[in-house]
Short mmCIF file of C-alpha atoms (C1' of nucleotides) and ligand atoms in Angstrom, two decimals:
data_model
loop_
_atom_site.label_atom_id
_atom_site.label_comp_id
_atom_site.label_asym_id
_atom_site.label_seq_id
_atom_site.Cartn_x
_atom_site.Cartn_y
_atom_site.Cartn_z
CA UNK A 63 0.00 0.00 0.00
CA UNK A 64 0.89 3.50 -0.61
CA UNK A 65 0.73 6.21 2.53
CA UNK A 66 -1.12 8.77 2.24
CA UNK A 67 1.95 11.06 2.00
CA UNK A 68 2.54 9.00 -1.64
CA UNK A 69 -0.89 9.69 -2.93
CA UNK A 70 -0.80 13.03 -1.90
CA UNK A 71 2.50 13.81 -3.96
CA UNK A 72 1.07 11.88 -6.86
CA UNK A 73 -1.52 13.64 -6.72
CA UNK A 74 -0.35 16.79 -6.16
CA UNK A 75 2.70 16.15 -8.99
CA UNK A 76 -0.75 15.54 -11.50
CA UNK A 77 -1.97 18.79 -10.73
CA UNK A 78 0.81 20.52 -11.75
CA UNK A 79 1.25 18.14 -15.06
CA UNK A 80 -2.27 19.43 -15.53
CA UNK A 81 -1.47 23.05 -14.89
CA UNK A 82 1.95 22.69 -16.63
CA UNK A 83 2.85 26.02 -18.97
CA UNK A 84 5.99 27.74 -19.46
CA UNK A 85 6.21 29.99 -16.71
CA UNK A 86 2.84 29.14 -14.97
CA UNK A 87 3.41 29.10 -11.12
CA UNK A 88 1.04 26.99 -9.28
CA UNK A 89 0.62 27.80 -5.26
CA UNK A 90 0.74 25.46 -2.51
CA UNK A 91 -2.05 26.94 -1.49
CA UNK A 92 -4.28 26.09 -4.78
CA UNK A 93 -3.20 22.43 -5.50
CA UNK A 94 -4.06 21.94 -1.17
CA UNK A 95 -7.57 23.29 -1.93
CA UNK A 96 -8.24 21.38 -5.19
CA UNK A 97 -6.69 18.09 -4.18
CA UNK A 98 -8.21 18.05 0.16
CA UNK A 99 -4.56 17.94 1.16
CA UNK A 100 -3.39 19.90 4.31
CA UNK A 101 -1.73 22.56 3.52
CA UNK A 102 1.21 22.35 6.03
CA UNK A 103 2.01 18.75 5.00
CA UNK A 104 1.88 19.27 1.52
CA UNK A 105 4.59 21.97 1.78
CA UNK A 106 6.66 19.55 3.23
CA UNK A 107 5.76 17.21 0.57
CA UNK A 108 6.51 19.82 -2.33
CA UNK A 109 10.09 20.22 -0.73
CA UNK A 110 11.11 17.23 -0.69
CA UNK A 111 9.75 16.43 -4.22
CA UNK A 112 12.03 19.75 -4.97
CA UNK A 113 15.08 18.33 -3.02
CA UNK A 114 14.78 15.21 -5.63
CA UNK A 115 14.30 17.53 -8.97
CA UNK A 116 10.61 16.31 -9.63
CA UNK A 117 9.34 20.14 -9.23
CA UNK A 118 10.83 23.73 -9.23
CA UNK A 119 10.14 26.19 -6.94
CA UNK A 120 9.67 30.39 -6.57
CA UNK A 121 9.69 31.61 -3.12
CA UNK A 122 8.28 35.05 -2.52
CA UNK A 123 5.27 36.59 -4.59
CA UNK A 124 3.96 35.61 -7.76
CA UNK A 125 6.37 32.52 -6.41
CA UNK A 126 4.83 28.96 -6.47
CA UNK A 127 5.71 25.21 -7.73
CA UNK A 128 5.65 24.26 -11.14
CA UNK A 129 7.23 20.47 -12.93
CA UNK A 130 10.85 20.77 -13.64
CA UNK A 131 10.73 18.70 -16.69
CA UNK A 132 8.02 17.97 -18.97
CA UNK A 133 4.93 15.98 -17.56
CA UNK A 134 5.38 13.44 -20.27
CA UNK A 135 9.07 13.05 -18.75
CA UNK A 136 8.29 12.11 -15.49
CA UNK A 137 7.14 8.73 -14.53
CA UNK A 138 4.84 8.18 -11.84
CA UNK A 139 6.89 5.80 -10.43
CA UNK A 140 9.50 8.56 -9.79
CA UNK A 141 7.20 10.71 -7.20
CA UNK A 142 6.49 7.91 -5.04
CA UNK A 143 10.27 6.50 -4.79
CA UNK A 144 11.01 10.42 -3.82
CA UNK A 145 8.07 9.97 -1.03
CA UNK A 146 7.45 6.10 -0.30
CA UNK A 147 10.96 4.89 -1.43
CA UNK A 148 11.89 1.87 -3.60
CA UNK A 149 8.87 0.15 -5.51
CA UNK A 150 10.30 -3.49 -4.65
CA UNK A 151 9.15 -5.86 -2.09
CA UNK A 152 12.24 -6.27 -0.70
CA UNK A 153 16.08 -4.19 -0.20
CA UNK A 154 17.59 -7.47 -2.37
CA UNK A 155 15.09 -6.66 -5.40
CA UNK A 156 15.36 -2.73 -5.54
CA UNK A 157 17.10 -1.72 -8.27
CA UNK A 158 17.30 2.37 -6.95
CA UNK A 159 18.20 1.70 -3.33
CA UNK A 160 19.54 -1.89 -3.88
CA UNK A 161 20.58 -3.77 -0.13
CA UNK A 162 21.00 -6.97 1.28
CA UNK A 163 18.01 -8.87 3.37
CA UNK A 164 19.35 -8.82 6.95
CA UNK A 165 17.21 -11.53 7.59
CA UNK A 166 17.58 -13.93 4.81
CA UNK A 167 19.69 -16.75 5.79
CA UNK A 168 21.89 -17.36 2.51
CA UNK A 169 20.79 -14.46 0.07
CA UNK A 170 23.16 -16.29 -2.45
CA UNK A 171 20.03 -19.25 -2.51
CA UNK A 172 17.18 -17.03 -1.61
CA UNK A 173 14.34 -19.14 -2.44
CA UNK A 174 11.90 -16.27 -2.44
CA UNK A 175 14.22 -13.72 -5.02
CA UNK A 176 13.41 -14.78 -8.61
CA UNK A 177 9.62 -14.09 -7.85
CA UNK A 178 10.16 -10.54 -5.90
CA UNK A 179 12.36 -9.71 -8.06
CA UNK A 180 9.92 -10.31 -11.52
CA UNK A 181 7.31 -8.55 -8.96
CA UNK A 182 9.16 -5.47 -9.02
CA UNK A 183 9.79 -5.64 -12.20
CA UNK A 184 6.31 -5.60 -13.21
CA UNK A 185 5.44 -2.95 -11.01
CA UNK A 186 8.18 -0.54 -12.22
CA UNK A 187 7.00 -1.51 -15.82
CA UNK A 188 3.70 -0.16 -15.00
CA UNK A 189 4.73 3.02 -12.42
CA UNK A 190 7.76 4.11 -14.83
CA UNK A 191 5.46 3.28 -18.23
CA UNK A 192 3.14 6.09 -16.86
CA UNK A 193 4.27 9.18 -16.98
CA UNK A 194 2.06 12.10 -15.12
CA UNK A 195 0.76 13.08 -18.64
CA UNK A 196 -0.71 9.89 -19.08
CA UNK A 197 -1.99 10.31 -15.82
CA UNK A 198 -3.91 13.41 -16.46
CA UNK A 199 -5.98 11.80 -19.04
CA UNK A 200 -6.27 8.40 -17.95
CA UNK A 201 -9.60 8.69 -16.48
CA UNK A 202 -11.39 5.78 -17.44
CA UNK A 203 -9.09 4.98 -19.63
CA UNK A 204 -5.96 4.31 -18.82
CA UNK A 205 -3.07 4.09 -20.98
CA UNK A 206 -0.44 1.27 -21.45
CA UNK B 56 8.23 -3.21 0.72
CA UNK B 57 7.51 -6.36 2.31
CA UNK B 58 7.74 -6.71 6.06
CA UNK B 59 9.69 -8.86 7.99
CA UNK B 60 6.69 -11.21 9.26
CA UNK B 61 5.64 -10.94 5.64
CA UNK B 62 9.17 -12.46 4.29
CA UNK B 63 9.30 -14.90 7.48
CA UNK B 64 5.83 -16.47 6.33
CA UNK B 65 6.64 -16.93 3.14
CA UNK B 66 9.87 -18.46 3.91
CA UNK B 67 8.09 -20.72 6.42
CA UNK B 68 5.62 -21.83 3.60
CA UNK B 69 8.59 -22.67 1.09
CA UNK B 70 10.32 -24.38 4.04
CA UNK B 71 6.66 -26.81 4.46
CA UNK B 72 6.50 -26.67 0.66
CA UNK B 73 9.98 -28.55 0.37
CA UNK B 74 9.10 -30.50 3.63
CA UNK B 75 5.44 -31.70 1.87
CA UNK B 76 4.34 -34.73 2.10
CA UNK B 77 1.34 -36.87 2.94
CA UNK B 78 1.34 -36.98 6.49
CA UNK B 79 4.30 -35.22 7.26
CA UNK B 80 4.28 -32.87 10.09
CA UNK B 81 7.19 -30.35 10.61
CA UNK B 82 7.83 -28.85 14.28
CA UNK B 83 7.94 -24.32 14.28
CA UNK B 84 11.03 -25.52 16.22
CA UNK B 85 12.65 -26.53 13.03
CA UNK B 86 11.40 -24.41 10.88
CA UNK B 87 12.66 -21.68 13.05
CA UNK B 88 16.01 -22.48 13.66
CA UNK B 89 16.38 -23.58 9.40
CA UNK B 90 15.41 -20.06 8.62
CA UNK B 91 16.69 -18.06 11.40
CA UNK B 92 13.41 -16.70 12.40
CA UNK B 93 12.56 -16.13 16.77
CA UNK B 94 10.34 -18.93 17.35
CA UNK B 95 7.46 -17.15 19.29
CA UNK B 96 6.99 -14.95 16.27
CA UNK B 97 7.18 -17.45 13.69
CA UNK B 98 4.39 -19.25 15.92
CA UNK B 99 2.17 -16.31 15.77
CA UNK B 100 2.64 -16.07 12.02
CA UNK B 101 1.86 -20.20 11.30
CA UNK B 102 -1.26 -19.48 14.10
CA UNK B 103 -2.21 -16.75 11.00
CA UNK B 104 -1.28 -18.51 8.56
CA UNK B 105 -3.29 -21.60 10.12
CA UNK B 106 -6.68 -19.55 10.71
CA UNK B 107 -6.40 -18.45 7.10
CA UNK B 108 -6.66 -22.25 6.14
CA UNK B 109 -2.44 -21.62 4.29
CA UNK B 110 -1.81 -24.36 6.67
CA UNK B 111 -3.33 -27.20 9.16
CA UNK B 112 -2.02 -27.33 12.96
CA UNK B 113 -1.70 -30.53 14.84
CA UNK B 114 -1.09 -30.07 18.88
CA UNK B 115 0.56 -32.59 21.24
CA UNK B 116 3.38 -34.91 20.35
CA UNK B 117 3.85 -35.90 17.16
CA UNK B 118 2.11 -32.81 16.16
CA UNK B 119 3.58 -29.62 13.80
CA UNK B 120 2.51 -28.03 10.84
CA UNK B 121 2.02 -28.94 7.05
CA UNK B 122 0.43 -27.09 4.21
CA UNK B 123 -3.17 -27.41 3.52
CA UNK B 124 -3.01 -28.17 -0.09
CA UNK B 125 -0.27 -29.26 -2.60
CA UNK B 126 2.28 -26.44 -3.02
CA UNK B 127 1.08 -26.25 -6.44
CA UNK B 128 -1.96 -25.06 -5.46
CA UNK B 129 -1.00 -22.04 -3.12
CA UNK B 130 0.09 -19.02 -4.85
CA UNK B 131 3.27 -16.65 -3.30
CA UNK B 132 0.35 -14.30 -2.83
CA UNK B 133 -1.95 -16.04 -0.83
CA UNK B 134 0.40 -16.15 1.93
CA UNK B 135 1.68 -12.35 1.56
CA UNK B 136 -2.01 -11.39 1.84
CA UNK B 137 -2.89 -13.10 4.71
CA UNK B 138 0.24 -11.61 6.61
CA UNK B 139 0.89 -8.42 4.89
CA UNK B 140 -2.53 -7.78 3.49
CA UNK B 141 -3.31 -6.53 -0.29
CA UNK B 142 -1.01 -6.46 -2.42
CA UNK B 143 -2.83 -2.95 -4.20
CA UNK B 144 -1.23 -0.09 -3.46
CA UNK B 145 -4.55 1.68 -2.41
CA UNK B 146 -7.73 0.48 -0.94
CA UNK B 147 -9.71 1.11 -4.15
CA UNK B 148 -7.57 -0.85 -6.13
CA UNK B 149 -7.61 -4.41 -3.84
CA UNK B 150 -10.21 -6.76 -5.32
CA UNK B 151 -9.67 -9.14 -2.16
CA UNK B 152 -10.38 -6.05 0.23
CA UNK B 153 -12.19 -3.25 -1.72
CA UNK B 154 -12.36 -0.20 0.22
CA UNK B 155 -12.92 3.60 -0.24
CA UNK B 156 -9.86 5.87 -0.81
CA UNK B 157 -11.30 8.13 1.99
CA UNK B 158 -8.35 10.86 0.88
CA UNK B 159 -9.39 10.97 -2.82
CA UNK B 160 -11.52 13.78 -3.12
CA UNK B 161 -13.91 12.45 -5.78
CA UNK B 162 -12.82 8.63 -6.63
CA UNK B 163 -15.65 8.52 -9.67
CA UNK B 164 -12.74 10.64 -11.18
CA UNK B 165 -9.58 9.72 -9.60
CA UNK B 166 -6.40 10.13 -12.16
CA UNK B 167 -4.54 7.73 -10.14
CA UNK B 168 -6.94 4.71 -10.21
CA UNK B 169 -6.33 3.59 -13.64
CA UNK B 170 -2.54 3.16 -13.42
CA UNK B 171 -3.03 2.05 -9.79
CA UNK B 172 -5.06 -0.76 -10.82
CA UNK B 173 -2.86 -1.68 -13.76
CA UNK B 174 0.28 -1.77 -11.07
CA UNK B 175 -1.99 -4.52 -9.05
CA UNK B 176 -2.79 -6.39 -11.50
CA UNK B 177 0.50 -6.58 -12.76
CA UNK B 178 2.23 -7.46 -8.95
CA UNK B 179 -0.97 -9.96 -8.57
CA UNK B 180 -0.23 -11.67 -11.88
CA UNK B 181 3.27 -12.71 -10.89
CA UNK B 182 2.63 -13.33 -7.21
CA UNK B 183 -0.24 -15.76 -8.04
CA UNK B 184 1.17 -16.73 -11.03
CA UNK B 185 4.03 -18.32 -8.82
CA UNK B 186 3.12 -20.99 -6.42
CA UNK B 187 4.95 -22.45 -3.62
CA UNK B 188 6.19 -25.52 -5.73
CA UNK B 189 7.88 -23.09 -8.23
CA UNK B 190 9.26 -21.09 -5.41
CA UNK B 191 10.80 -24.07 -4.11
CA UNK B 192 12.94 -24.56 -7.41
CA UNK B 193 13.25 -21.31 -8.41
CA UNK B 194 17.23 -20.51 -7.01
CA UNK B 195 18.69 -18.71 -9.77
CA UNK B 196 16.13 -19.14 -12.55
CA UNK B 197 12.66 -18.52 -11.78
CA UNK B 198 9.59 -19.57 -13.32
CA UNK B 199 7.14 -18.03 -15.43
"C1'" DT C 116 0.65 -38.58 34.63
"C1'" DA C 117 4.65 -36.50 32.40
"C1'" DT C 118 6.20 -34.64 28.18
"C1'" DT C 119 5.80 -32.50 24.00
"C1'" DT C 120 3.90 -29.24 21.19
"C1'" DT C 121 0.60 -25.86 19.62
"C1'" DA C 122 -2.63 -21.90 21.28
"C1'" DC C 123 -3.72 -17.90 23.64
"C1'" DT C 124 -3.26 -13.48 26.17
"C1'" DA C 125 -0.76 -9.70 27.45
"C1'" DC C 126 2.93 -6.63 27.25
"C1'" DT C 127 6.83 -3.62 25.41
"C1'" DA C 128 10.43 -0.75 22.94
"C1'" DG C 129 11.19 1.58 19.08
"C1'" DG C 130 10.03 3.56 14.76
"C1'" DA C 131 6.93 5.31 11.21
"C1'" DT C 132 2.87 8.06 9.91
"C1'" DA C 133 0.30 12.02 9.56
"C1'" DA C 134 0.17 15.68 10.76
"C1'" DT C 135 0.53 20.81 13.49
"C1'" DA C 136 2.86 25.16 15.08
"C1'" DG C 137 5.60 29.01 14.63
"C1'" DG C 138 8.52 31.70 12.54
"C1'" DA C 139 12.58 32.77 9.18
"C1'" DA C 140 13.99 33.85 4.52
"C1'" DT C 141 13.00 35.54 0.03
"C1'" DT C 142 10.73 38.03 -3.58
"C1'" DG C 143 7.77 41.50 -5.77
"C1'" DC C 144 5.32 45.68 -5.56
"C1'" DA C 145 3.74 50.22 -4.00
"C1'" DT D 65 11.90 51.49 2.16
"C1'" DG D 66 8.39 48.82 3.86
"C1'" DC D 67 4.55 45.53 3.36
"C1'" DA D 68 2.53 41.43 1.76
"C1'" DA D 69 2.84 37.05 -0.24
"C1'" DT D 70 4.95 32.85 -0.39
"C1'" DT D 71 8.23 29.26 0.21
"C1'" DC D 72 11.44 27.23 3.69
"C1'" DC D 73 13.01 25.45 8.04
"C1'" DT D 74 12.87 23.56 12.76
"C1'" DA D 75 10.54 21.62 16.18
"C1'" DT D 76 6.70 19.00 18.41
"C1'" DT D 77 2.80 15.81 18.80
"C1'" DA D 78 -0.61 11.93 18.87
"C1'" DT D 79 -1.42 7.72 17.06
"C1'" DC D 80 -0.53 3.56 15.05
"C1'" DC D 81 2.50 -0.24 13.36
"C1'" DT D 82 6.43 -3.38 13.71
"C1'" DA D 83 8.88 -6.80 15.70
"C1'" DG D 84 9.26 -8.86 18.94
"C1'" DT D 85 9.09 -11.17 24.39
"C1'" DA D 86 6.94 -13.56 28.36
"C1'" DG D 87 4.05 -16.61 30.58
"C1'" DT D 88 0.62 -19.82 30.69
"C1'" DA D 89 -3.21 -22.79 29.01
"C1'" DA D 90 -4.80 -26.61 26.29
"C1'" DA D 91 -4.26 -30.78 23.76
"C1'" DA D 92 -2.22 -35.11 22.36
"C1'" DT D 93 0.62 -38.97 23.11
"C1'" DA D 94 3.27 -42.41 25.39
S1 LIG E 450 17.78 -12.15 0.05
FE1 LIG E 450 16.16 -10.71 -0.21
S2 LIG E 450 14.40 -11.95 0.10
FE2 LIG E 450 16.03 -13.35 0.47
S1 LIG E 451 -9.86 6.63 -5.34
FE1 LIG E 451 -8.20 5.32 -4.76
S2 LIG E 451 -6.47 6.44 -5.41
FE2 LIG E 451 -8.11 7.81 -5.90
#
DNA sequence: TATTTTACTACTAGGATAATAGGAATTGCA
DNA sequence: TGCAATTCCTATTATCCTAGTAGTAAAATA
């Protein structure tokens, strides 16, 4: 499962893909309103998506958030590994933030591997095959 | 990411899996000391795992656990979902526990759903798609 | 009846989640 | 220059979840 913290940077990351212009600034403020998202925590969700390059920011007046890449360029699978962290099941299978299974007896025979590691596989296929553009018009039907 | 009591029932279901037999019945003792795993909490898991019909109890001497079908027959993600619970990655997305986003503000329209439900169906497909017999021969070249 | 083994109940330390609060820093505008 | 808007930063909090541990009860067998 996602937290809500991961849904609500998804989210808020489709907002701006839908909002996405030139040099069109989009307030916390606005995409908290639209999306039901406290305003305080998505703040701290916008800065850490900033901290990882997946939005821009302004500070001061006429300031604001806005993608820093095109929508079509950025996966959905790359906002929640900023917020929610690797998309495998397990440290041996993650491919961003690869580790070794503390408490796996011999990972060199890991019985359970092969499978988590064609699990993650199929979910990255999926999260990195969207990008937020496809997001915005997916409703109903969503893209491959 | 899986948790630990998620990865220790598994492992204890491909340990019974390789241990299967007609009536064969294998001690938590041995299971837990064969995959490293504190014997209280691996006891709490099979008890789960048990009232979930994954596996059939027998008290007393003599007594243990075994599987309650033929490894063929029990997916990877029967047993994740009975410890870890859906393998969605939202509530509206779980077809064995459907429930309401209650942070989406209007799910008839939610942008995320689509690819959300593609990314379950994909992580479903291989974790049911692999049983507990393929698991137990799958070091180093899983199955399909 | 003694021994083995599962079953049940209760408890705990530590960490993660989902925020909230208050103010500092920056920018634009009058 | 000063004010307002807006992001940015540093705590703090309540609640739940994780990963266990401890002790005992119940059942089966020899
Ligand atoms: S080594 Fe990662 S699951 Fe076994
Ligand atoms: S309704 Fe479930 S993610 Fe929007």
């Amino acid at each position: 499962m996602l937290t809500s913290k991961g849904k609500y940077a998804l989210r808020a990351a489709v907002y701006l893909a839908r909002h996405h212009g030139a040099e069109n600034w989009t307030l916390a403020t606005e995409i908290a309103e639209a999306e039901a998202i406290p305003k305080k925590f998505l703040e701290a969700i916008l800065v850490e998506l900033r901290d990882n390059h997946i939005v821009t920011s302004r500070r001061g007046r006429n300031g604001g958030y806005r993608l820093s890449q095109a929508p079509e360029r950025i996966g959905a699978g790359d906002v929640i590994r900023v917020i929610d962290g690797p998309l495998a099941l397990t440290p041996c299978t993650s491919r961003t933030q690869p580790g070794p299974c503390h408490d796996c007896v011999d990972p060199a025979i890991c019985t359970l591997r092969p499978v988590l590691q064609k699990a993650r596989d199929a979910i990255a296929a999926v999260l990195d095959g969207n990008s937020l553009a496809d997001l915005v018009d997916s409703v109903g039907h969503s893209a491959g």
